[in-house]
Amino acid sequence: MSEVNLRIPGPTPLPPSVQEAMRRDMINHRGPEFAQMQAEIVEALKVFLQTQNDVLLLTASGTGGLEAAVVNTLSPGDKVLSVSIGYFGERFRTIAQVYGADIVKLDIPQGQAARGAQVAEALRAAPDVKAVLVTHNETSTGVTNPLQEIAAEVKAAGKLLLVDAISSAGCVPLETDAWGVDVLVTGSQKGWMAPPGLAFLSMSREAWAAHATAKMPHFYFDLKRHKKAMTEGSTPWTPAVSVYYALHEGMRLLMAEGREKVLARHQRVADLTREGLKAMGLRLFADPQFASNTVTSVYPPAGLNADDFRRQVKKAHNVVLAGAQGDLAGKVFRVGHLGYVHEADIAATLDAIRAELPLAVPA
Ligand SMILES: *Cc1c(COP(=O)(O)O)cnc(C)c1O
């Protein structure tokens, strides 16, 4: 295979028509063309996120969306339950900490999911918590938390629920309104067939009520300004117009395929990845019950460093695997399977990995 097979969990490969869309010339971001494009994107996002809440687009990477979620709903000194199952859970926590939240930690060992009962217990022990921070899909370990179960406990306790769904939204089942997610954050370069540059955020009525008293500093990310501008068909600041073009086309493709089919495709490619890796004798990292449909983490062949192994796969086959973060670096590697991904991409990835195993294993 001569073309690069980019199998990292974001940025993800772009369909040809999305690449083409970005070649368009600039338009007035305060004009009717932009207003219509933004409205169509938001309408499609609401379908995929299963929400009637306000959906706002921010020119930022996903982390900007997480920061916006925190600073628009909380005040310094607010007690926050931070549920972390890995590297990105830590990041969400750090943002809240930097802005002065009083953090209560619920830490789950890497590779495992957080359960509703654990969250309920943590909330009973800290009844004055105002909000709960949860990662839906922990991209660093390839674990998807049972968000519906967790959300039920958070809402039963009357807390605000802020969710990092950056690498799950659009790819795995997620019902923002039915499950009671107050602020949901995702990013253009993960499941949305678009390049990096935009974060999307949904805000419930409760989230807007929290915004009214939130005292953490915010200006660029002031969501009231973003909502007002969106009502006028624009954005408060100059948006990444080319990324909007790409996203507009990406959402058109996703709507044409249909939400159910997109979710089913992610289930299929994830199953194919997991079964294929196991069949060659490799050991998966994540608890199988909560294994992610967007990214798979796997131990390298015995005796090999994960980073050496994936460099070898790239050199020989042009298949780009992801390394691991934090203390997992070198110990596991990851296969991204989200966004514009089909069975053939996974088959080629598995072939490449199989060919580089120290002992040839029959297919
Ligand atoms: C990718 C990712 C982020 C960070 O997003 P950036 O766009 O790199 O800022 C945060 N959380 C999760 C779960 C992610 O997968």
JSON list of C-alpha atoms in Angstrom, two decimals, residues 91-294:
[
{"chain": "A", "resi": 91, "resn": "ARG", "atom": "CA", "xyz": [-6.62, 16.67, 31.53]},
{"chain": "A", "resi": 92, "resn": "PHE", "atom": "CA", "xyz": [-10.28, 17.57, 32.18]},
{"chain": "A", "resi": 93, "resn": "ARG", "atom": "CA", "xyz": [-9.49, 17.58, 35.92]},
{"chain": "A", "resi": 94, "resn": "THR", "atom": "CA", "xyz": [-6.43, 19.77, 35.45]},
{"chain": "A", "resi": 95, "resn": "ILE", "atom": "CA", "xyz": [-8.44, 22.40, 33.58]},
{"chain": "A", "resi": 96, "resn": "ALA", "atom": "CA", "xyz": [-10.94, 22.63, 36.45]},
{"chain": "A", "resi": 97, "resn": "GLN", "atom": "CA", "xyz": [-8.07, 22.75, 38.94]},
{"chain": "A", "resi": 98, "resn": "VAL", "atom": "CA", "xyz": [-6.23, 25.53, 37.09]},
{"chain": "A", "resi": 99, "resn": "TYR", "atom": "CA", "xyz": [-9.38, 27.69, 37.28]},
{"chain": "A", "resi": 100, "resn": "GLY", "atom": "CA", "xyz": [-9.74, 27.11, 41.00]},
{"chain": "A", "resi": 101, "resn": "ALA", "atom": "CA", "xyz": [-12.24, 24.27, 41.38]},
{"chain": "A", "resi": 102, "resn": "ASP", "atom": "CA", "xyz": [-12.03, 22.19, 44.56]},
{"chain": "A", "resi": 103, "resn": "ILE", "atom": "CA", "xyz": [-11.43, 18.72, 43.12]},
{"chain": "A", "resi": 104, "resn": "VAL", "atom": "CA", "xyz": [-12.79, 15.49, 44.58]},
{"chain": "A", "resi": 105, "resn": "LYS", "atom": "CA", "xyz": [-11.14, 12.57, 42.78]},
{"chain": "A", "resi": 106, "resn": "LEU", "atom": "CA", "xyz": [-12.54, 9.26, 41.67]},
{"chain": "A", "resi": 107, "resn": "ASP", "atom": "CA", "xyz": [-9.66, 7.41, 40.01]},
{"chain": "A", "resi": 108, "resn": "ILE", "atom": "CA", "xyz": [-10.11, 4.10, 38.26]},
{"chain": "A", "resi": 109, "resn": "PRO", "atom": "CA", "xyz": [-7.13, 1.96, 37.19]},
{"chain": "A", "resi": 110, "resn": "GLN", "atom": "CA", "xyz": [-6.19, 2.34, 33.52]},
{"chain": "A", "resi": 111, "resn": "GLY", "atom": "CA", "xyz": [-7.89, -0.17, 31.26]},
{"chain": "A", "resi": 112, "resn": "GLN", "atom": "CA", "xyz": [-11.04, -0.25, 33.38]},
{"chain": "A", "resi": 113, "resn": "ALA", "atom": "CA", "xyz": [-14.28, 1.71, 33.27]},
{"chain": "A", "resi": 114, "resn": "ALA", "atom": "CA", "xyz": [-15.97, 3.73, 36.02]},
{"chain": "A", "resi": 115, "resn": "ARG", "atom": "CA", "xyz": [-19.30, 2.30, 37.15]},
{"chain": "A", "resi": 116, "resn": "GLY", "atom": "CA", "xyz": [-22.48, 4.11, 38.14]},
{"chain": "A", "resi": 117, "resn": "ALA", "atom": "CA", "xyz": [-22.35, 2.64, 41.66]},
{"chain": "A", "resi": 118, "resn": "GLN", "atom": "CA", "xyz": [-18.82, 4.02, 42.20]},
{"chain": "A", "resi": 119, "resn": "VAL", "atom": "CA", "xyz": [-19.93, 7.48, 41.12]},
{"chain": "A", "resi": 120, "resn": "ALA", "atom": "CA", "xyz": [-23.02, 7.28, 43.34]},
{"chain": "A", "resi": 121, "resn": "GLU", "atom": "CA", "xyz": [-20.84, 6.33, 46.31]},
{"chain": "A", "resi": 122, "resn": "ALA", "atom": "CA", "xyz": [-18.43, 9.19, 45.63]},
{"chain": "A", "resi": 123, "resn": "LEU", "atom": "CA", "xyz": [-21.36, 11.61, 45.49]},
{"chain": "A", "resi": 124, "resn": "ARG", "atom": "CA", "xyz": [-22.76, 10.30, 48.79]},
{"chain": "A", "resi": 125, "resn": "ALA", "atom": "CA", "xyz": [-19.35, 10.92, 50.38]},
{"chain": "A", "resi": 126, "resn": "ALA", "atom": "CA", "xyz": [-19.21, 14.47, 48.98]},
{"chain": "A", "resi": 127, "resn": "PRO", "atom": "CA", "xyz": [-22.81, 15.73, 48.91]},
{"chain": "A", "resi": 128, "resn": "ASP", "atom": "CA", "xyz": [-21.79, 19.37, 48.32]},
{"chain": "A", "resi": 129, "resn": "VAL", "atom": "CA", "xyz": [-20.33, 18.62, 44.89]},
{"chain": "A", "resi": 130, "resn": "LYS", "atom": "CA", "xyz": [-21.77, 20.93, 42.23]},
{"chain": "A", "resi": 131, "resn": "ALA", "atom": "CA", "xyz": [-20.69, 19.21, 39.03]},
{"chain": "A", "resi": 132, "resn": "VAL", "atom": "CA", "xyz": [-19.27, 15.91, 37.79]},
{"chain": "A", "resi": 133, "resn": "LEU", "atom": "CA", "xyz": [-16.60, 15.66, 35.07]},
{"chain": "A", "resi": 134, "resn": "VAL", "atom": "CA", "xyz": [-16.58, 12.43, 33.08]},
{"chain": "A", "resi": 135, "resn": "THR", "atom": "CA", "xyz": [-14.75, 11.19, 29.99]},
{"chain": "A", "resi": 136, "resn": "HIS", "atom": "CA", "xyz": [-17.09, 9.16, 27.81]},
{"chain": "A", "resi": 137, "resn": "ASN", "atom": "CA", "xyz": [-14.40, 7.43, 25.79]},
{"chain": "A", "resi": 138, "resn": "GLU", "atom": "CA", "xyz": [-10.89, 7.38, 27.30]},
{"chain": "A", "resi": 139, "resn": "THR", "atom": "CA", "xyz": [-8.80, 7.54, 24.14]},
{"chain": "A", "resi": 140, "resn": "SER", "atom": "CA", "xyz": [-5.55, 6.76, 25.94]},
{"chain": "A", "resi": 141, "resn": "THR", "atom": "CA", "xyz": [-6.67, 3.28, 27.02]},
{"chain": "A", "resi": 142, "resn": "GLY", "atom": "CA", "xyz": [-9.49, 2.49, 24.59]},
{"chain": "A", "resi": 143, "resn": "VAL", "atom": "CA", "xyz": [-12.16, 2.22, 27.26]},
{"chain": "A", "resi": 144, "resn": "THR", "atom": "CA", "xyz": [-15.72, 3.55, 26.92]},
{"chain": "A", "resi": 145, "resn": "ASN", "atom": "CA", "xyz": [-17.34, 4.40, 30.22]},
{"chain": "A", "resi": 146, "resn": "PRO", "atom": "CA", "xyz": [-20.98, 3.27, 30.68]},
{"chain": "A", "resi": 147, "resn": "LEU", "atom": "CA", "xyz": [-22.13, 6.87, 30.45]},
{"chain": "A", "resi": 148, "resn": "GLN", "atom": "CA", "xyz": [-25.86, 6.18, 30.65]},
{"chain": "A", "resi": 149, "resn": "GLU", "atom": "CA", "xyz": [-25.39, 4.40, 33.97]},
{"chain": "A", "resi": 150, "resn": "ILE", "atom": "CA", "xyz": [-23.09, 7.12, 35.32]},
{"chain": "A", "resi": 151, "resn": "ALA", "atom": "CA", "xyz": [-25.36, 9.93, 34.11]},
{"chain": "A", "resi": 152, "resn": "ALA", "atom": "CA", "xyz": [-28.37, 8.35, 35.83]},
{"chain": "A", "resi": 153, "resn": "GLU", "atom": "CA", "xyz": [-26.55, 8.55, 39.20]},
{"chain": "A", "resi": 154, "resn": "VAL", "atom": "CA", "xyz": [-25.30, 12.09, 38.60]},
{"chain": "A", "resi": 155, "resn": "LYS", "atom": "CA", "xyz": [-28.76, 13.36, 37.66]},
{"chain": "A", "resi": 156, "resn": "ALA", "atom": "CA", "xyz": [-30.45, 11.42, 40.51]},
{"chain": "A", "resi": 157, "resn": "ALA", "atom": "CA", "xyz": [-28.12, 13.34, 42.84]},
{"chain": "A", "resi": 158, "resn": "GLY", "atom": "CA", "xyz": [-29.08, 16.63, 41.15]},
{"chain": "A", "resi": 159, "resn": "LYS", "atom": "CA", "xyz": [-25.58, 17.48, 39.92]},
{"chain": "A", "resi": 160, "resn": "LEU", "atom": "CA", "xyz": [-24.43, 19.13, 36.72]},
{"chain": "A", "resi": 161, "resn": "LEU", "atom": "CA", "xyz": [-22.89, 16.63, 34.28]},
{"chain": "A", "resi": 162, "resn": "LEU", "atom": "CA", "xyz": [-20.00, 17.74, 32.04]},
{"chain": "A", "resi": 163, "resn": "VAL", "atom": "CA", "xyz": [-18.86, 15.11, 29.53]},
{"chain": "A", "resi": 164, "resn": "ASP", "atom": "CA", "xyz": [-15.76, 14.84, 27.38]},
{"chain": "A", "resi": 165, "resn": "ALA", "atom": "CA", "xyz": [-17.22, 12.91, 24.43]},
{"chain": "A", "resi": 166, "resn": "ILE", "atom": "CA", "xyz": [-14.47, 14.10, 22.08]},
{"chain": "A", "resi": 167, "resn": "SER", "atom": "CA", "xyz": [-13.58, 10.64, 20.75]},
{"chain": "A", "resi": 168, "resn": "SER", "atom": "CA", "xyz": [-16.99, 8.95, 21.09]},
{"chain": "A", "resi": 169, "resn": "ALA", "atom": "CA", "xyz": [-19.64, 11.36, 19.84]},
{"chain": "A", "resi": 170, "resn": "GLY", "atom": "CA", "xyz": [-20.94, 10.48, 16.39]},
{"chain": "A", "resi": 171, "resn": "CYS", "atom": "CA", "xyz": [-19.39, 6.99, 16.59]},
{"chain": "A", "resi": 172, "resn": "VAL", "atom": "CA", "xyz": [-20.91, 5.17, 19.56]},
{"chain": "A", "resi": 173, "resn": "PRO", "atom": "CA", "xyz": [-24.41, 5.28, 21.07]},
{"chain": "A", "resi": 174, "resn": "LEU", "atom": "CA", "xyz": [-24.81, 8.55, 22.97]},
{"chain": "A", "resi": 175, "resn": "GLU", "atom": "CA", "xyz": [-28.12, 10.23, 23.82]},
{"chain": "A", "resi": 176, "resn": "THR", "atom": "CA", "xyz": [-27.40, 13.65, 25.21]},
{"chain": "A", "resi": 177, "resn": "ASP", "atom": "CA", "xyz": [-30.94, 14.60, 26.25]},
{"chain": "A", "resi": 178, "resn": "ALA", "atom": "CA", "xyz": [-32.31, 11.18, 27.23]},
{"chain": "A", "resi": 179, "resn": "TRP", "atom": "CA", "xyz": [-29.29, 10.50, 29.43]},
{"chain": "A", "resi": 180, "resn": "GLY", "atom": "CA", "xyz": [-29.19, 14.01, 30.94]},
{"chain": "A", "resi": 181, "resn": "VAL", "atom": "CA", "xyz": [-25.81, 15.29, 29.76]},
{"chain": "A", "resi": 182, "resn": "ASP", "atom": "CA", "xyz": [-25.67, 19.02, 30.60]},
{"chain": "A", "resi": 183, "resn": "VAL", "atom": "CA", "xyz": [-22.54, 19.93, 28.67]},
{"chain": "A", "resi": 184, "resn": "LEU", "atom": "CA", "xyz": [-21.16, 17.63, 26.00]},
{"chain": "A", "resi": 185, "resn": "VAL", "atom": "CA", "xyz": [-17.90, 18.35, 24.21]},
{"chain": "A", "resi": 186, "resn": "THR", "atom": "CA", "xyz": [-16.52, 16.85, 21.01]},
{"chain": "A", "resi": 187, "resn": "GLY", "atom": "CA", "xyz": [-14.04, 17.83, 18.31]},
{"chain": "A", "resi": 188, "resn": "SER", "atom": "CA", "xyz": [-14.03, 17.99, 14.53]},
{"chain": "A", "resi": 189, "resn": "GLN", "atom": "CA", "xyz": [-10.98, 15.75, 13.93]},
{"chain": "A", "resi": 190, "resn": "LYS", "atom": "CA", "xyz": [-12.27, 12.62, 15.70]},
{"chain": "A", "resi": 191, "resn": "GLY", "atom": "CA", "xyz": [-15.51, 11.07, 14.48]},
{"chain": "A", "resi": 192, "resn": "TRP", "atom": "CA", "xyz": [-16.70, 13.83, 12.18]},
{"chain": "A", "resi": 193, "resn": "MET", "atom": "CA", "xyz": [-14.77, 13.29, 8.93]},
{"chain": "A", "resi": 194, "resn": "ALA", "atom": "CA", "xyz": [-13.23, 16.75, 9.26]},
{"chain": "A", "resi": 195, "resn": "PRO", "atom": "CA", "xyz": [-9.80, 18.19, 10.08]},
{"chain": "A", "resi": 196, "resn": "PRO", "atom": "CA", "xyz": [-8.86, 19.62, 13.49]},
{"chain": "A", "resi": 197, "resn": "GLY", "atom": "CA", "xyz": [-9.93, 23.16, 14.34]},
{"chain": "A", "resi": 198, "resn": "LEU", "atom": "CA", "xyz": [-13.47, 23.09, 15.70]},
{"chain": "A", "resi": 199, "resn": "ALA", "atom": "CA", "xyz": [-14.89, 21.99, 19.03]},
{"chain": "A", "resi": 200, "resn": "PHE", "atom": "CA", "xyz": [-18.63, 21.45, 19.43]},
{"chain": "A", "resi": 201, "resn": "LEU", "atom": "CA", "xyz": [-20.43, 21.84, 22.69]},
{"chain": "A", "resi": 202, "resn": "SER", "atom": "CA", "xyz": [-24.03, 21.26, 23.74]},
{"chain": "A", "resi": 203, "resn": "MET", "atom": "CA", "xyz": [-25.56, 23.24, 26.62]},
{"chain": "A", "resi": 204, "resn": "SER", "atom": "CA", "xyz": [-28.67, 22.16, 28.55]},
{"chain": "A", "resi": 205, "resn": "ARG", "atom": "CA", "xyz": [-31.03, 24.56, 30.32]},
{"chain": "A", "resi": 206, "resn": "GLU", "atom": "CA", "xyz": [-29.37, 23.66, 33.62]},
{"chain": "A", "resi": 207, "resn": "ALA", "atom": "CA", "xyz": [-25.99, 24.41, 32.08]},
{"chain": "A", "resi": 208, "resn": "TRP", "atom": "CA", "xyz": [-27.20, 27.86, 30.99]},
{"chain": "A", "resi": 209, "resn": "ALA", "atom": "CA", "xyz": [-28.56, 28.44, 34.52]},
{"chain": "A", "resi": 210, "resn": "ALA", "atom": "CA", "xyz": [-25.09, 27.60, 35.87]},
{"chain": "A", "resi": 211, "resn": "HIS", "atom": "CA", "xyz": [-23.57, 29.99, 33.32]},
{"chain": "A", "resi": 212, "resn": "ALA", "atom": "CA", "xyz": [-25.50, 32.88, 34.86]},
{"chain": "A", "resi": 213, "resn": "THR", "atom": "CA", "xyz": [-23.54, 32.57, 38.12]},
{"chain": "A", "resi": 214, "resn": "ALA", "atom": "CA", "xyz": [-20.25, 31.08, 36.84]},
{"chain": "A", "resi": 215, "resn": "LYS", "atom": "CA", "xyz": [-17.33, 33.24, 37.97]},
{"chain": "A", "resi": 216, "resn": "MET", "atom": "CA", "xyz": [-14.37, 31.47, 36.40]},
{"chain": "A", "resi": 217, "resn": "PRO", "atom": "CA", "xyz": [-12.90, 33.94, 33.89]},
{"chain": "A", "resi": 218, "resn": "HIS", "atom": "CA", "xyz": [-14.01, 33.61, 30.26]},
{"chain": "A", "resi": 219, "resn": "PHE", "atom": "CA", "xyz": [-13.91, 35.88, 27.26]},
{"chain": "A", "resi": 220, "resn": "TYR", "atom": "CA", "xyz": [-12.99, 34.09, 23.99]},
{"chain": "A", "resi": 221, "resn": "PHE", "atom": "CA", "xyz": [-15.01, 31.10, 25.20]},
{"chain": "A", "resi": 222, "resn": "ASP", "atom": "CA", "xyz": [-17.93, 33.07, 26.71]},
{"chain": "A", "resi": 223, "resn": "LEU", "atom": "CA", "xyz": [-20.75, 30.86, 25.50]},
{"chain": "A", "resi": 224, "resn": "LYS", "atom": "CA", "xyz": [-23.37, 33.59, 25.89]},
{"chain": "A", "resi": 225, "resn": "ARG", "atom": "CA", "xyz": [-21.52, 35.56, 23.22]},
{"chain": "A", "resi": 226, "resn": "HIS", "atom": "CA", "xyz": [-21.34, 32.44, 21.05]},
{"chain": "A", "resi": 227, "resn": "LYS", "atom": "CA", "xyz": [-25.04, 31.77, 21.46]},
{"chain": "A", "resi": 228, "resn": "LYS", "atom": "CA", "xyz": [-25.98, 35.36, 20.63]},
{"chain": "A", "resi": 229, "resn": "ALA", "atom": "CA", "xyz": [-23.77, 35.34, 17.53]},
{"chain": "A", "resi": 230, "resn": "MET", "atom": "CA", "xyz": [-25.18, 32.00, 16.41]},
{"chain": "A", "resi": 231, "resn": "THR", "atom": "CA", "xyz": [-28.71, 33.38, 16.70]},
{"chain": "A", "resi": 232, "resn": "GLU", "atom": "CA", "xyz": [-27.55, 36.01, 14.23]},
{"chain": "A", "resi": 233, "resn": "GLY", "atom": "CA", "xyz": [-26.08, 33.31, 11.95]},
{"chain": "A", "resi": 234, "resn": "SER", "atom": "CA", "xyz": [-22.49, 34.09, 12.77]},
{"chain": "A", "resi": 235, "resn": "THR", "atom": "CA", "xyz": [-19.76, 33.63, 15.38]},
{"chain": "A", "resi": 236, "resn": "PRO", "atom": "CA", "xyz": [-18.42, 36.20, 17.86]},
{"chain": "A", "resi": 237, "resn": "TRP", "atom": "CA", "xyz": [-14.87, 35.98, 16.47]},
{"chain": "A", "resi": 238, "resn": "THR", "atom": "CA", "xyz": [-13.52, 35.00, 13.05]},
{"chain": "A", "resi": 239, "resn": "PRO", "atom": "CA", "xyz": [-14.14, 31.26, 12.67]},
{"chain": "A", "resi": 240, "resn": "ALA", "atom": "CA", "xyz": [-11.93, 28.67, 10.93]},
{"chain": "A", "resi": 241, "resn": "VAL", "atom": "CA", "xyz": [-13.94, 29.05, 7.72]},
{"chain": "A", "resi": 242, "resn": "SER", "atom": "CA", "xyz": [-12.14, 26.30, 5.79]},
{"chain": "A", "resi": 243, "resn": "VAL", "atom": "CA", "xyz": [-12.76, 23.83, 8.59]},
{"chain": "A", "resi": 244, "resn": "TYR", "atom": "CA", "xyz": [-16.44, 24.79, 8.47]},
{"chain": "A", "resi": 245, "resn": "TYR", "atom": "CA", "xyz": [-16.45, 23.93, 4.73]},
{"chain": "A", "resi": 246, "resn": "ALA", "atom": "CA", "xyz": [-14.91, 20.56, 5.52]},
{"chain": "A", "resi": 247, "resn": "LEU", "atom": "CA", "xyz": [-17.25, 19.86, 8.41]},
{"chain": "A", "resi": 248, "resn": "HIS", "atom": "CA", "xyz": [-20.26, 20.86, 6.34]},
{"chain": "A", "resi": 249, "resn": "GLU", "atom": "CA", "xyz": [-19.31, 18.23, 3.77]},
{"chain": "A", "resi": 250, "resn": "GLY", "atom": "CA", "xyz": [-18.40, 15.68, 6.47]},
{"chain": "A", "resi": 251, "resn": "MET", "atom": "CA", "xyz": [-21.82, 16.13, 8.11]},
{"chain": "A", "resi": 252, "resn": "ARG", "atom": "CA", "xyz": [-23.51, 15.82, 4.73]},
{"chain": "A", "resi": 253, "resn": "LEU", "atom": "CA", "xyz": [-21.81, 12.44, 4.23]},
{"chain": "A", "resi": 254, "resn": "LEU", "atom": "CA", "xyz": [-22.69, 11.30, 7.74]},
{"chain": "A", "resi": 255, "resn": "MET", "atom": "CA", "xyz": [-26.35, 12.33, 7.34]},
{"chain": "A", "resi": 256, "resn": "ALA", "atom": "CA", "xyz": [-26.52, 10.56, 3.98]},
{"chain": "A", "resi": 257, "resn": "GLU", "atom": "CA", "xyz": [-25.18, 7.37, 5.56]},
{"chain": "A", "resi": 258, "resn": "GLY", "atom": "CA", "xyz": [-27.49, 7.77, 8.54]},
{"chain": "A", "resi": 259, "resn": "ARG", "atom": "CA", "xyz": [-26.76, 7.72, 12.29]},
{"chain": "A", "resi": 260, "resn": "GLU", "atom": "CA", "xyz": [-27.68, 4.07, 12.85]},
{"chain": "A", "resi": 261, "resn": "LYS", "atom": "CA", "xyz": [-25.48, 2.92, 9.99]},
{"chain": "A", "resi": 262, "resn": "VAL", "atom": "CA", "xyz": [-22.57, 5.04, 11.14]},
{"chain": "A", "resi": 263, "resn": "LEU", "atom": "CA", "xyz": [-22.79, 3.55, 14.64]},
{"chain": "A", "resi": 264, "resn": "ALA", "atom": "CA", "xyz": [-23.08, 0.02, 13.18]},
{"chain": "A", "resi": 265, "resn": "ARG", "atom": "CA", "xyz": [-20.01, 0.62, 10.99]},
{"chain": "A", "resi": 266, "resn": "HIS", "atom": "CA", "xyz": [-17.97, 1.62, 14.05]},
{"chain": "A", "resi": 267, "resn": "GLN", "atom": "CA", "xyz": [-19.15, -1.51, 15.86]},
{"chain": "A", "resi": 268, "resn": "ARG", "atom": "CA", "xyz": [-18.08, -3.66, 12.87]},
{"chain": "A", "resi": 269, "resn": "VAL", "atom": "CA", "xyz": [-14.61, -2.16, 12.40]},
{"chain": "A", "resi": 270, "resn": "ALA", "atom": "CA", "xyz": [-13.99, -2.32, 16.16]},
{"chain": "A", "resi": 271, "resn": "ASP", "atom": "CA", "xyz": [-14.97, -5.99, 16.30]},
{"chain": "A", "resi": 272, "resn": "LEU", "atom": "CA", "xyz": [-12.78, -6.69, 13.28]},
{"chain": "A", "resi": 273, "resn": "THR", "atom": "CA", "xyz": [-9.82, -4.93, 14.94]},
{"chain": "A", "resi": 274, "resn": "ARG", "atom": "CA", "xyz": [-10.17, -6.71, 18.27]},
{"chain": "A", "resi": 275, "resn": "GLU", "atom": "CA", "xyz": [-10.78, -10.16, 16.80]},
{"chain": "A", "resi": 276, "resn": "GLY", "atom": "CA", "xyz": [-7.96, -9.75, 14.28]},
{"chain": "A", "resi": 277, "resn": "LEU", "atom": "CA", "xyz": [-5.41, -8.71, 16.91]},
{"chain": "A", "resi": 278, "resn": "LYS", "atom": "CA", "xyz": [-6.43, -11.51, 19.27]},
{"chain": "A", "resi": 279, "resn": "ALA", "atom": "CA", "xyz": [-6.26, -14.06, 16.45]},
{"chain": "A", "resi": 280, "resn": "MET", "atom": "CA", "xyz": [-2.58, -13.23, 15.95]},
{"chain": "A", "resi": 281, "resn": "GLY", "atom": "CA", "xyz": [-1.93, -13.85, 19.62]},
{"chain": "A", "resi": 282, "resn": "LEU", "atom": "CA", "xyz": [-1.70, -10.21, 20.75]},
{"chain": "A", "resi": 283, "resn": "ARG", "atom": "CA", "xyz": [-3.16, -9.22, 24.10]},
{"chain": "A", "resi": 284, "resn": "LEU", "atom": "CA", "xyz": [-5.65, -6.33, 24.31]},
{"chain": "A", "resi": 285, "resn": "PHE", "atom": "CA", "xyz": [-5.28, -3.77, 27.09]},
{"chain": "A", "resi": 286, "resn": "ALA", "atom": "CA", "xyz": [-8.87, -2.71, 27.84]},
{"chain": "A", "resi": 287, "resn": "ASP", "atom": "CA", "xyz": [-11.46, -4.56, 29.91]},
{"chain": "A", "resi": 288, "resn": "PRO", "atom": "CA", "xyz": [-13.34, -6.40, 27.12]},
{"chain": "A", "resi": 289, "resn": "GLN", "atom": "CA", "xyz": [-16.74, -5.44, 28.57]},
{"chain": "A", "resi": 290, "resn": "PHE", "atom": "CA", "xyz": [-15.95, -1.74, 28.01]},
{"chain": "A", "resi": 291, "resn": "ALA", "atom": "CA", "xyz": [-13.65, -1.93, 24.99]},
{"chain": "A", "resi": 292, "resn": "SER", "atom": "CA", "xyz": [-14.01, 1.16, 22.82]},
{"chain": "A", "resi": 293, "resn": "ASN", "atom": "CA", "xyz": [-15.50, 1.10, 19.35]},
{"chain": "A", "resi": 294, "resn": "THR", "atom": "CA", "xyz": [-13.27, 4.01, 18.28]}
]
